[in-house]
mmCIF file of C-alpha atoms in Angstrom:
data_model
loop_
_atom_site.group_PDB
_atom_site.id
_atom_site.type_symbol
_atom_site.label_atom_id
_atom_site.label_comp_id
_atom_site.label_asym_id
_atom_site.label_seq_id
_atom_site.Cartn_x
_atom_site.Cartn_y
_atom_site.Cartn_z
ATOM 1 C CA MET I 689 -13.617 -0.613 10.521
ATOM 2 C CA THR I 690 -15.318 -3.851 9.444
ATOM 3 C CA GLY I 691 -19.035 -4.706 9.138
ATOM 4 C CA PHE I 692 -21.606 -3.434 6.663
ATOM 5 C CA TYR I 693 -22.578 -0.923 9.022
ATOM 6 C CA ARG I 694 -18.828 -0.119 9.922
ATOM 7 C CA ASP I 695 -19.430 -0.540 13.498
ATOM 8 C CA GLY I 696 -17.083 -3.509 14.062
ATOM 9 C CA TYR I 697 -19.845 -6.163 14.046
ATOM 10 C CA CYS I 698 -20.665 -8.760 11.403
ATOM 11 C CA ARG I 699 -24.327 -8.020 11.561
ATOM 12 C CA SER I 700 -26.745 -7.660 8.718
ATOM 13 C CA GLY I 701 -29.939 -5.874 7.896
ATOM 14 C CA PRO I 702 -32.550 -5.406 4.896
ATOM 15 C CA GLU I 703 -30.059 -2.552 3.532
ATOM 16 C CA ASP I 704 -27.203 -5.182 3.386
ATOM 17 C CA SER I 705 -28.210 -7.161 0.013
ATOM 18 C CA GLY I 706 -24.776 -9.034 0.366
ATOM 19 C CA ASN I 707 -25.275 -10.114 3.923
ATOM 20 C CA HIS I 708 -21.960 -9.418 5.318
ATOM 21 C CA ALA I 709 -22.472 -11.887 8.222
ATOM 22 C CA VAL I 710 -19.498 -14.169 8.085
ATOM 23 C CA ALA I 711 -16.545 -12.950 10.306
ATOM 24 C CA GLY I 712 -13.385 -14.352 8.610
ATOM 25 C CA LEU I 713 -9.665 -14.107 8.435
ATOM 26 C CA LEU I 714 -8.636 -12.896 4.959
ATOM 27 C CA THR I 715 -5.926 -14.860 3.121
ATOM 28 C CA LYS I 716 -4.191 -14.038 -0.031
ATOM 29 C CA GLU I 717 -5.822 -16.818 -1.801
ATOM 30 C CA PHE I 718 -9.337 -15.588 -0.880
ATOM 31 C CA LEU I 719 -8.402 -11.940 -2.081
ATOM 32 C CA ASP I 720 -7.316 -13.280 -5.363
ATOM 33 C CA PHE I 721 -10.348 -15.449 -5.596
ATOM 34 C CA SER I 722 -12.716 -12.317 -4.725
ATOM 35 C CA ALA I 723 -10.967 -10.047 -7.200
ATOM 36 C CA SER I 724 -11.293 -12.972 -9.875
ATOM 37 C CA ARG I 725 -15.125 -12.688 -9.074
ATOM 38 C CA GLY I 726 -15.239 -8.778 -9.665
ATOM 39 C CA ASN I 727 -14.819 -7.875 -6.029
ATOM 40 C CA ASN I 728 -11.194 -6.439 -5.329
ATOM 41 C CA LEU I 729 -11.237 -6.144 -1.760
ATOM 42 C CA ARG I 730 -7.721 -4.860 -1.734
ATOM 43 C CA GLN I 731 -9.007 -1.385 -2.965
ATOM 44 C CA VAL I 732 -10.239 -0.930 0.657
ATOM 45 C CA PRO I 733 -7.459 1.012 2.266
ATOM 46 C CA GLY I 734 -5.460 -1.145 4.811
ATOM 47 C CA LEU I 735 -7.149 -4.452 4.069
ATOM 48 C CA ASP I 736 -4.825 -7.226 3.245
ATOM 49 C CA ALA I 737 -4.265 -10.864 4.099
ATOM 50 C CA GLY I 738 -4.305 -11.338 7.855
ATOM 51 C CA CYS I 739 -7.292 -8.885 8.418
ATOM 52 C CA LYS I 740 -10.419 -9.969 10.045
ATOM 53 C CA TRP I 741 -13.473 -8.900 7.913
ATOM 54 C CA CYS I 742 -17.150 -9.281 7.664
ATOM 55 C CA LEU I 743 -17.526 -11.280 4.371
ATOM 56 C CA CYS I 744 -20.492 -11.604 2.212
ATOM 57 C CA THR I 745 -22.021 -14.741 2.953
ATOM 58 C CA SER I 746 -22.474 -15.789 -0.833
ATOM 59 C CA ARG I 747 -18.778 -15.131 -1.460
ATOM 60 C CA TRP I 748 -17.725 -17.088 1.509
ATOM 61 C CA LYS I 749 -19.802 -20.069 0.466
ATOM 62 C CA GLU I 750 -18.762 -19.701 -3.255
ATOM 63 C CA ALA I 751 -15.120 -19.968 -2.100
ATOM 64 C CA MET I 752 -15.888 -22.864 0.135
ATOM 65 C CA GLU I 753 -17.520 -24.758 -2.775
ATOM 66 C CA ALA I 754 -14.614 -23.997 -5.055
ATOM 67 C CA SER I 755 -12.129 -25.043 -2.465
ATOM 68 C CA LYS I 756 -10.207 -28.373 -2.058
ATOM 69 C CA GLY I 757 -11.397 -29.181 1.267
ATOM 70 C CA VAL I 758 -10.882 -27.557 4.884
ATOM 71 C CA GLY I 759 -7.137 -26.901 4.550
ATOM 72 C CA ASP I 760 -7.316 -24.835 1.410
ATOM 73 C CA PRO I 761 -6.499 -21.249 2.246
ATOM 74 C CA VAL I 762 -8.972 -19.925 -0.469
ATOM 75 C CA VAL I 763 -11.511 -20.362 2.144
ATOM 76 C CA PRO I 764 -11.117 -17.810 5.123
ATOM 77 C CA LYS I 765 -11.274 -19.290 8.714
ATOM 78 C CA VAL I 766 -14.459 -18.056 10.473
ATOM 79 C CA PHE I 767 -14.867 -16.491 13.862
ATOM 80 C CA LEU I 768 -18.104 -18.334 14.993
ATOM 81 C CA HIS I 769 -18.603 -16.041 18.005
ATOM 82 C CA ALA I 770 -18.398 -12.747 15.609
ATOM 83 C CA THR I 771 -20.494 -14.389 12.631
ATOM 84 C CA ASP I 772 -24.010 -13.159 12.564
ATOM 85 C CA GLN I 773 -26.820 -15.910 12.726
ATOM 86 C CA SER I 774 -28.065 -14.622 9.476
ATOM 87 C CA ALA I 775 -25.277 -16.395 7.648
ATOM 88 C CA LEU I 776 -27.270 -19.511 8.494
ATOM 89 C CA SER I 777 -30.302 -18.245 6.518
ATOM 90 C CA ASN I 778 -28.205 -17.914 3.354
ATOM 91 C CA GLY I 779 -27.285 -21.545 2.627
ATOM 92 C CA ILE I 780 -24.422 -22.089 5.068
ATOM 93 C CA THR I 781 -25.127 -24.653 8.079
ATOM 94 C CA MET I 782 -23.500 -24.462 11.298
ATOM 95 C CA ASP I 783 -21.672 -27.587 10.701
ATOM 96 C CA VAL I 784 -19.968 -26.171 7.743
ATOM 97 C CA LEU I 785 -18.880 -23.018 9.579
ATOM 98 C CA LYS I 786 -17.384 -25.147 12.393
ATOM 99 C CA LYS I 787 -15.336 -27.153 9.967
ATOM 100 C CA PHE I 788 -13.695 -23.859 9.085
ATOM 101 C CA ALA I 789 -13.807 -22.314 12.594
ATOM 102 C CA ALA I 790 -10.570 -20.291 13.499
ATOM 103 C CA GLU I 791 -8.422 -21.460 16.319
ATOM 104 C CA PRO I 792 -9.000 -21.818 19.027
ATOM 105 C CA GLU I 793 -12.868 -21.986 18.170
ATOM 106 C CA ALA I 794 -12.396 -25.212 16.305
ATOM 107 C CA ALA I 795 -11.122 -26.674 19.473
ATOM 108 C CA GLY I 796 -14.241 -25.354 21.549
ATOM 109 C CA GLY I 797 -12.179 -22.597 23.223
ATOM 110 C CA GLY I 798 -14.118 -19.778 22.248
ATOM 111 C CA GLY I 799 -12.759 -16.334 21.597
#
């Protein structure tokens, strides 16, 4: 189960120093990127590309800054409805999150 509290929600609290607030769709490229930075998420049983996962805000931002743009698969698509507002307090703007929104959210369709 995803989420810092393993409750299925991408919410963060004072014990979550990584701010696991960004609800993203994992890609092979992001998993490779994260592993190259010392955090091999593939060690989590069952976690692989295609899984929805609560990501550390700073790692998602780092991948976004290292990317070649919106279509670069190193940046996981974001599920806006499931991303915690605390991500906005950690250097990511809503405009940036919207640029990487998962379909159908990118088209304004919600869920």
